[in-house]
Tab-separated table of C-alpha atoms in Angstrom:
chain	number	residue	atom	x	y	z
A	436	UNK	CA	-4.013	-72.247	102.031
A	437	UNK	CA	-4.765	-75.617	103.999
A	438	UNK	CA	-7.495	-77.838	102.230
A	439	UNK	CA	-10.726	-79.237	104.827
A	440	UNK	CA	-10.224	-79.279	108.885
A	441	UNK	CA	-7.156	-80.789	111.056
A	442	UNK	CA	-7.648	-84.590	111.007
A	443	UNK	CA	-6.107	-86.617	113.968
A	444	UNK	CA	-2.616	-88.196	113.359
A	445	UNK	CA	-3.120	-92.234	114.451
A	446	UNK	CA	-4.141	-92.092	118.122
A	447	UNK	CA	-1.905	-89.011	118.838
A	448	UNK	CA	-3.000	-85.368	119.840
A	449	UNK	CA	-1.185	-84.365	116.677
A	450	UNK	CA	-3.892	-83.316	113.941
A	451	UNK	CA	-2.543	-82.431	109.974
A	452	UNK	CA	-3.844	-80.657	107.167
A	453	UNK	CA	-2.831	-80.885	103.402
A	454	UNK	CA	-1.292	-77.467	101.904
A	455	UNK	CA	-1.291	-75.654	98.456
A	456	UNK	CA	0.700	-73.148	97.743
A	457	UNK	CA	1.034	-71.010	94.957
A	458	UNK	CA	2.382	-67.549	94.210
A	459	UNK	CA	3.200	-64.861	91.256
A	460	UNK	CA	5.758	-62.526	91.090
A	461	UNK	CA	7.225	-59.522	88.830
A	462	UNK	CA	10.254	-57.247	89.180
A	463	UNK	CA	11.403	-54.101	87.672
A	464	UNK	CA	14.412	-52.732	87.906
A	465	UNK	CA	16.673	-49.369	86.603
A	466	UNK	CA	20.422	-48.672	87.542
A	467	UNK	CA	22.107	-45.809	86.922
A	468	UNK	CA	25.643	-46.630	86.629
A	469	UNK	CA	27.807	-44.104	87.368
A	470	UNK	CA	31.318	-45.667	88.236
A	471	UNK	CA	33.579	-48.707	86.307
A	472	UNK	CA	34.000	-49.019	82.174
A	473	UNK	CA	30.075	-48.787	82.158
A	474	UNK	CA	29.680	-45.631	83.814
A	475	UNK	CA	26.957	-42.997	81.987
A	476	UNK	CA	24.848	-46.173	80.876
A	477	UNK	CA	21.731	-47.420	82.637
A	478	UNK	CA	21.058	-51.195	83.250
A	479	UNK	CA	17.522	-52.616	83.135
A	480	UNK	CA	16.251	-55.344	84.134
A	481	UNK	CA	12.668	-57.418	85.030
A	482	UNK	CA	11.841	-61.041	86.328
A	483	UNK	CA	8.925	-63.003	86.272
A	484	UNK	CA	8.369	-66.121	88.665
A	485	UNK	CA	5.741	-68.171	89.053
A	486	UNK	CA	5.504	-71.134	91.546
A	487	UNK	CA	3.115	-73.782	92.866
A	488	UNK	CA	3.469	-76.346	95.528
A	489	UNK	CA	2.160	-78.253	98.921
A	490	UNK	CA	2.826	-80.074	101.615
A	491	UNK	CA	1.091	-81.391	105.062
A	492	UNK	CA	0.662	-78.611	108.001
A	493	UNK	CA	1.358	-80.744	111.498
A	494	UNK	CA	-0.075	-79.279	114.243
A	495	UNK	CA	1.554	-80.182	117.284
A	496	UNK	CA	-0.715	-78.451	119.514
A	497	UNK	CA	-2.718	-75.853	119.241
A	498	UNK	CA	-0.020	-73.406	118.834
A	499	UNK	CA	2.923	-74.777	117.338
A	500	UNK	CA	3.034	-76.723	113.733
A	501	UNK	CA	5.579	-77.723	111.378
A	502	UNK	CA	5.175	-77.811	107.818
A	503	UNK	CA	7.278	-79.556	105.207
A	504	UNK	CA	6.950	-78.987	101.548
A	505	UNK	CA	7.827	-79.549	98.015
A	506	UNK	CA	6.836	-77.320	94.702
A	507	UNK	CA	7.834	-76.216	91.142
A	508	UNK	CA	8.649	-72.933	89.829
A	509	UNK	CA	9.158	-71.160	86.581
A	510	UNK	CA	11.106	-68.099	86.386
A	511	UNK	CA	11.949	-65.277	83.078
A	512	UNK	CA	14.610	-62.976	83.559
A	513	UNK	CA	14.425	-60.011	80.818
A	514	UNK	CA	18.139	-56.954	81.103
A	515	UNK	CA	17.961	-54.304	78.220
A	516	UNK	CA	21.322	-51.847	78.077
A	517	UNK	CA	20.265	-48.215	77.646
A	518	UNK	CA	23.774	-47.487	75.801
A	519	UNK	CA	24.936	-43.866	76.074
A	520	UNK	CA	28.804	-44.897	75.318
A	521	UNK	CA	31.038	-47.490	73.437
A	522	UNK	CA	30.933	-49.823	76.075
A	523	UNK	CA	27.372	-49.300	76.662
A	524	UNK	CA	26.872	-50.256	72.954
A	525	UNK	CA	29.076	-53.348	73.457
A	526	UNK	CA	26.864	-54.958	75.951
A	527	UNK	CA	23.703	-54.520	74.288
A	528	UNK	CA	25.050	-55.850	71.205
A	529	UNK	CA	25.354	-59.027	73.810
A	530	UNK	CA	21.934	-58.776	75.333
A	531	UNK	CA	20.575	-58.421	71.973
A	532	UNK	CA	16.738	-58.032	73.278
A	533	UNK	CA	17.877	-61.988	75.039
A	534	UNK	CA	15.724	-63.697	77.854
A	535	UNK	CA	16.712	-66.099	80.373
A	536	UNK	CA	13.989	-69.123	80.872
A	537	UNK	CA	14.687	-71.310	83.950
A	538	UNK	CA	12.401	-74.177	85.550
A	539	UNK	CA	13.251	-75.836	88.820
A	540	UNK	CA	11.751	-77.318	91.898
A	541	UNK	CA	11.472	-76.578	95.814
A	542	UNK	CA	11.911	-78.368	98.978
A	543	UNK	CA	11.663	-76.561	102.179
A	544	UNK	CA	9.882	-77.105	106.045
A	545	UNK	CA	8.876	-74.618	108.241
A	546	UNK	CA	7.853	-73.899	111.853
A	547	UNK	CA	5.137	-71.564	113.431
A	548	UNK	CA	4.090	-70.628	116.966
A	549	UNK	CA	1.002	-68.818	117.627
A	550	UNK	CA	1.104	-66.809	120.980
A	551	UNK	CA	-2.551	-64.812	121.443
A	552	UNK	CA	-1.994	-61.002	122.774
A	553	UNK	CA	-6.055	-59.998	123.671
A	554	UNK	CA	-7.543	-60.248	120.269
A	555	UNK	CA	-4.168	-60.054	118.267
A	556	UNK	CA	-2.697	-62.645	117.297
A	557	UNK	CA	1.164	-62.998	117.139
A	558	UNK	CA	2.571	-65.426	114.954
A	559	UNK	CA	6.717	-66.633	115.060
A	560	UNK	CA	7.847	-68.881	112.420
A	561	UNK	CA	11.415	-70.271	110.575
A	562	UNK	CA	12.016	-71.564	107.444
A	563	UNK	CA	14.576	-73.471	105.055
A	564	UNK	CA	13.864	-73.279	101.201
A	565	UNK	CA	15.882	-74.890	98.404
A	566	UNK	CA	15.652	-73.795	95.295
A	567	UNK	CA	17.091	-75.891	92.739
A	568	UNK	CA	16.981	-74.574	88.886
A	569	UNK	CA	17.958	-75.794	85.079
A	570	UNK	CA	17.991	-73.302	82.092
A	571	UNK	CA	15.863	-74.197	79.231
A	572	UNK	CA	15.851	-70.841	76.690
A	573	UNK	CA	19.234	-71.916	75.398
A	574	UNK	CA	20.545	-68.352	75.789
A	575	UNK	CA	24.210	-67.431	76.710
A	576	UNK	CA	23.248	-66.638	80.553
A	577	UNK	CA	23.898	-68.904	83.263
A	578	UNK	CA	20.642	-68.819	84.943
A	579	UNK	CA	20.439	-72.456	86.485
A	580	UNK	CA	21.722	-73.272	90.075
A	581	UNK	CA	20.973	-73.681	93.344
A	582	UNK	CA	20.219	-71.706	96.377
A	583	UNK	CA	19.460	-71.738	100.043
A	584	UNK	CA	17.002	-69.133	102.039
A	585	UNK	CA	16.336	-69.037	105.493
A	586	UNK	CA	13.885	-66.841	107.006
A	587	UNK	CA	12.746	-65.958	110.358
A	588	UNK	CA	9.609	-63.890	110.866
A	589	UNK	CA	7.681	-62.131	113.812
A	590	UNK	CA	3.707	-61.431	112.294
A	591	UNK	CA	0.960	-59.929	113.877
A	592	UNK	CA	-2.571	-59.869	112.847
A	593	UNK	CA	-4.948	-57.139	114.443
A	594	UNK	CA	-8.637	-57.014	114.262
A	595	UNK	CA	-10.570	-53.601	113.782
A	596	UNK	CA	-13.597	-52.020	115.134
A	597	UNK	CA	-14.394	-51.560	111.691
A	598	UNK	CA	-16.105	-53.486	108.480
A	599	UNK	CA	-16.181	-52.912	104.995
A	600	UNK	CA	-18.820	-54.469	102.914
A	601	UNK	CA	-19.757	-56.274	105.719
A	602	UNK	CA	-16.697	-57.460	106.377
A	603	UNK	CA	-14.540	-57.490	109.568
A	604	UNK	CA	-11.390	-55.174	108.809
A	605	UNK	CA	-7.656	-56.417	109.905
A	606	UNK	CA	-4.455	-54.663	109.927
A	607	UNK	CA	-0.979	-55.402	110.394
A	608	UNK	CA	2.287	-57.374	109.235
A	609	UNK	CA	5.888	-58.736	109.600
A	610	UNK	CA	8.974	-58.142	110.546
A	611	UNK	CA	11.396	-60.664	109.055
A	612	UNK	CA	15.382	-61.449	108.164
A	613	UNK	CA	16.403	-63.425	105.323
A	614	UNK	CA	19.579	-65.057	105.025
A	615	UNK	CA	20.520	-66.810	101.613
A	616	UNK	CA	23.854	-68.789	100.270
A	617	UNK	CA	24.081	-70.423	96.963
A	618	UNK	CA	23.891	-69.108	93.715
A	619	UNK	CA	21.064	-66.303	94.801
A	620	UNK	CA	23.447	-64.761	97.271
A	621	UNK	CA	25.902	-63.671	94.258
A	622	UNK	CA	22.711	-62.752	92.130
A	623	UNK	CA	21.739	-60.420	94.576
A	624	UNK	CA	25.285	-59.575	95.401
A	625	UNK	CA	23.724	-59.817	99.612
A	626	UNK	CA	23.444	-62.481	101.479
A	627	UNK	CA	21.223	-61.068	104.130
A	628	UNK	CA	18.193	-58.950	104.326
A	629	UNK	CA	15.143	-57.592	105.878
A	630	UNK	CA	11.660	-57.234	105.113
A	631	UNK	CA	9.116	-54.354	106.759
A	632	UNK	CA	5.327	-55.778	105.214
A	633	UNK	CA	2.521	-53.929	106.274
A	634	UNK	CA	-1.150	-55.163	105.195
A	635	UNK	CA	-5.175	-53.967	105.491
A	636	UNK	CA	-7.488	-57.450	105.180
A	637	UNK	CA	-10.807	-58.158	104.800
A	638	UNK	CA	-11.922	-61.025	106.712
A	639	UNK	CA	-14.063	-62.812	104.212
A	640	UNK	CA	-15.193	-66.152	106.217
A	641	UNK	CA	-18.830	-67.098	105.622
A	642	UNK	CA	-19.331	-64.840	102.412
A	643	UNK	CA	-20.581	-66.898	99.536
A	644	UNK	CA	-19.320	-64.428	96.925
A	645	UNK	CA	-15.491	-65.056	98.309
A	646	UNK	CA	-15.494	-68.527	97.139
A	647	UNK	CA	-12.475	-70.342	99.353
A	648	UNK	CA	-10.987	-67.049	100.374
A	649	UNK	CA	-10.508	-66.250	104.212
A	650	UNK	CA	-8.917	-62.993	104.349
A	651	UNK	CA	-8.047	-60.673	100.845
A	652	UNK	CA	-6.096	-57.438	100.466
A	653	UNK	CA	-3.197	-55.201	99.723
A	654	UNK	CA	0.256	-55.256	101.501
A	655	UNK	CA	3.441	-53.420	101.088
A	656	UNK	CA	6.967	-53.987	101.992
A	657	UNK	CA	9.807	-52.146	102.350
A	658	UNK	CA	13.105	-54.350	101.875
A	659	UNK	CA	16.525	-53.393	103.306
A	660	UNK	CA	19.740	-55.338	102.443
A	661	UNK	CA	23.275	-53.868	102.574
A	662	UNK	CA	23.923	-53.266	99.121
A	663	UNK	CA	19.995	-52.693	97.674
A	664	UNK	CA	16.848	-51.647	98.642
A	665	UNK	CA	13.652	-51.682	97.361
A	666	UNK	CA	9.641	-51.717	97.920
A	667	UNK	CA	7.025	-53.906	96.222
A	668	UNK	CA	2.639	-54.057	96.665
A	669	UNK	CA	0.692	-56.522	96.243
A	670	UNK	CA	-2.625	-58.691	96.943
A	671	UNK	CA	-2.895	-60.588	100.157
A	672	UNK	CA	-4.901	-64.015	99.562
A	673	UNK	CA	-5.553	-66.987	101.926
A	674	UNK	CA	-7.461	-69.500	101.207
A	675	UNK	CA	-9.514	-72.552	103.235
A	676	UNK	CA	-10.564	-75.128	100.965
C-alpha cells in the first residue's frame, strides 16, 4: 500500500508516494512419480515465504508511475519421500524429515499505466525482481542463489451495482506472463509462465472498522507453465496509510 497523499517532486508536475509492501505465502505439493529409478514413489513437498519491503511510487502523470523498490524475504522449504520401493527408501533416508531455511533480499522497479474504460479501470504494468538468497539451516540442500523475474500484466478492476455490508462490491483480475532465469528457472524446471487471477472486493474507503484497508477479499488463480500447473486462493488486501 502507499503511505499519506502524492507530494510534489521539487517544482515538477511529478508527485511521489512512499510504499510498503509485504506478503505471505504457502505451497503444497504431491507428485506421483511414475517413470525413472523412482517410479511407484510419491514426492512431497511445501514452502513457506514471507517477505516485506518498500520503495517510492513516482507518478509521472496521472496515469503512468514508476516504482522502484528494495525488501527482505524469508523462505522454508519442507520434501518428505512417501517410499513404496528401495529407491524410494534411499531418498528418504536422505531427507530424513530435513528443512531448507533461506534469507535473502529484493531489488526490483516497476511501471504502471492506468487507461479508464467508463467506470472500469484498466491497469498495464512491467516489472524486474531480483531475488538474491543465502542458506542458513545448515542442511545438505543448496537452497541459496539468485534469480531474475519479469512480469508483464493487463488488470482490470470493475465496480458493481451491488454492496455488501455497506460496501461497494468490485470484481475482476489479471492476465499476466512471467518470465524467470537464474536459479528459480531450474527450481521450477520452466522458465516461463502464466497467471489467470480472478478476484470479488469490497471497497472499504471511509469505514472506521477497516482500519487502513481500501479494498479486502478473496482471489484465485489458475497458473499455466509448460511443464506444471497449478491453482492457489487467497486474501486480497490494499492498504492507504
Amino acid at each position: 500500500g502507499t503511505i499519506g497523499s502524492p507530494r510534489k517532486l521539487g517544482d515538477s508536475d511529478i508527485t511521489w508516494q512512499p510504499v510498503v509492501m509485504g506478503s505471505l505465502g504457502y505451497i503444497r505439493g504431491e507428485n506421483d512419480i511414475d517413470r525413472g529409478p523412482l517410479a511407484f514413489n510419491e514426492f512431497e513437498e511445501s514452502a513457506l515465504a514471507l517477505h516485506f519491503g518498500g520503495g517510492v511510487a513516482f507518478h509521472i502523470t496521472e496515469r503512468f508511475t514508476v516504482t522502484p523498490t528494495i525488501g527482505v524475504f524469508y523462505g522454508s522449504y519442507e520434501p518428505h519421500m512417501h517410499a513404496r520401493t528401495p529407491a524410494g527408501v534411499a531418498v528418504d533416508a536422505f531427507l530424513d524429515d530435513e528443512t531448507a531455511d533461506t534469507i535473502g533480499v529484493t531489488s526490483g522497479i516497476a511501471i504502471a499505466y492506468k487507461q479508464p474504460m467508463g467506470k472500469n479501470m484498466w491497469e498495464f504494468s512491467a516489472g524486474y525482481t531480483f531475488y538474491g538468497s543465502t542458506e542458513i539451516s545448515g542442511s545438505d540442500f543448496d537452497a541459496g542463489g539468485s534469480s531474475h523475474v519479469f512480469e508483464q500484466r493487463a488488470d482490470l478492476d470493475i465496480p458493481l451495482e451491488a454492496k455488501l455490508w455497506d460496501c461497494p462490491l468490485h470484481t475482476g483480475g489479471y492476465f499476466s506472463l512471467t518470465e524467470v532465469a537464474g536459479d528459480i528457472s531450474d527450481t521450477m524446471n520452466s522458465d516461463i509462465w502464466a497467471t489467470l487471477h480472478g478476484r470479488l472486493l469490497l471497497n472499504t474507503e471511509g469505514k472506521s472498522w477497516a482500519w487502513k484497508m481500501t479494498r479486502i477479499g478473496l482471489g484465485v488463480s489458475g497458473i499455466f507453465g509448460d511443464d506444471f500447473s497449478g491453482w492457489d486462493a487467497g486474501v486480497d488486501v490494499t492498504f492507504q496509510f
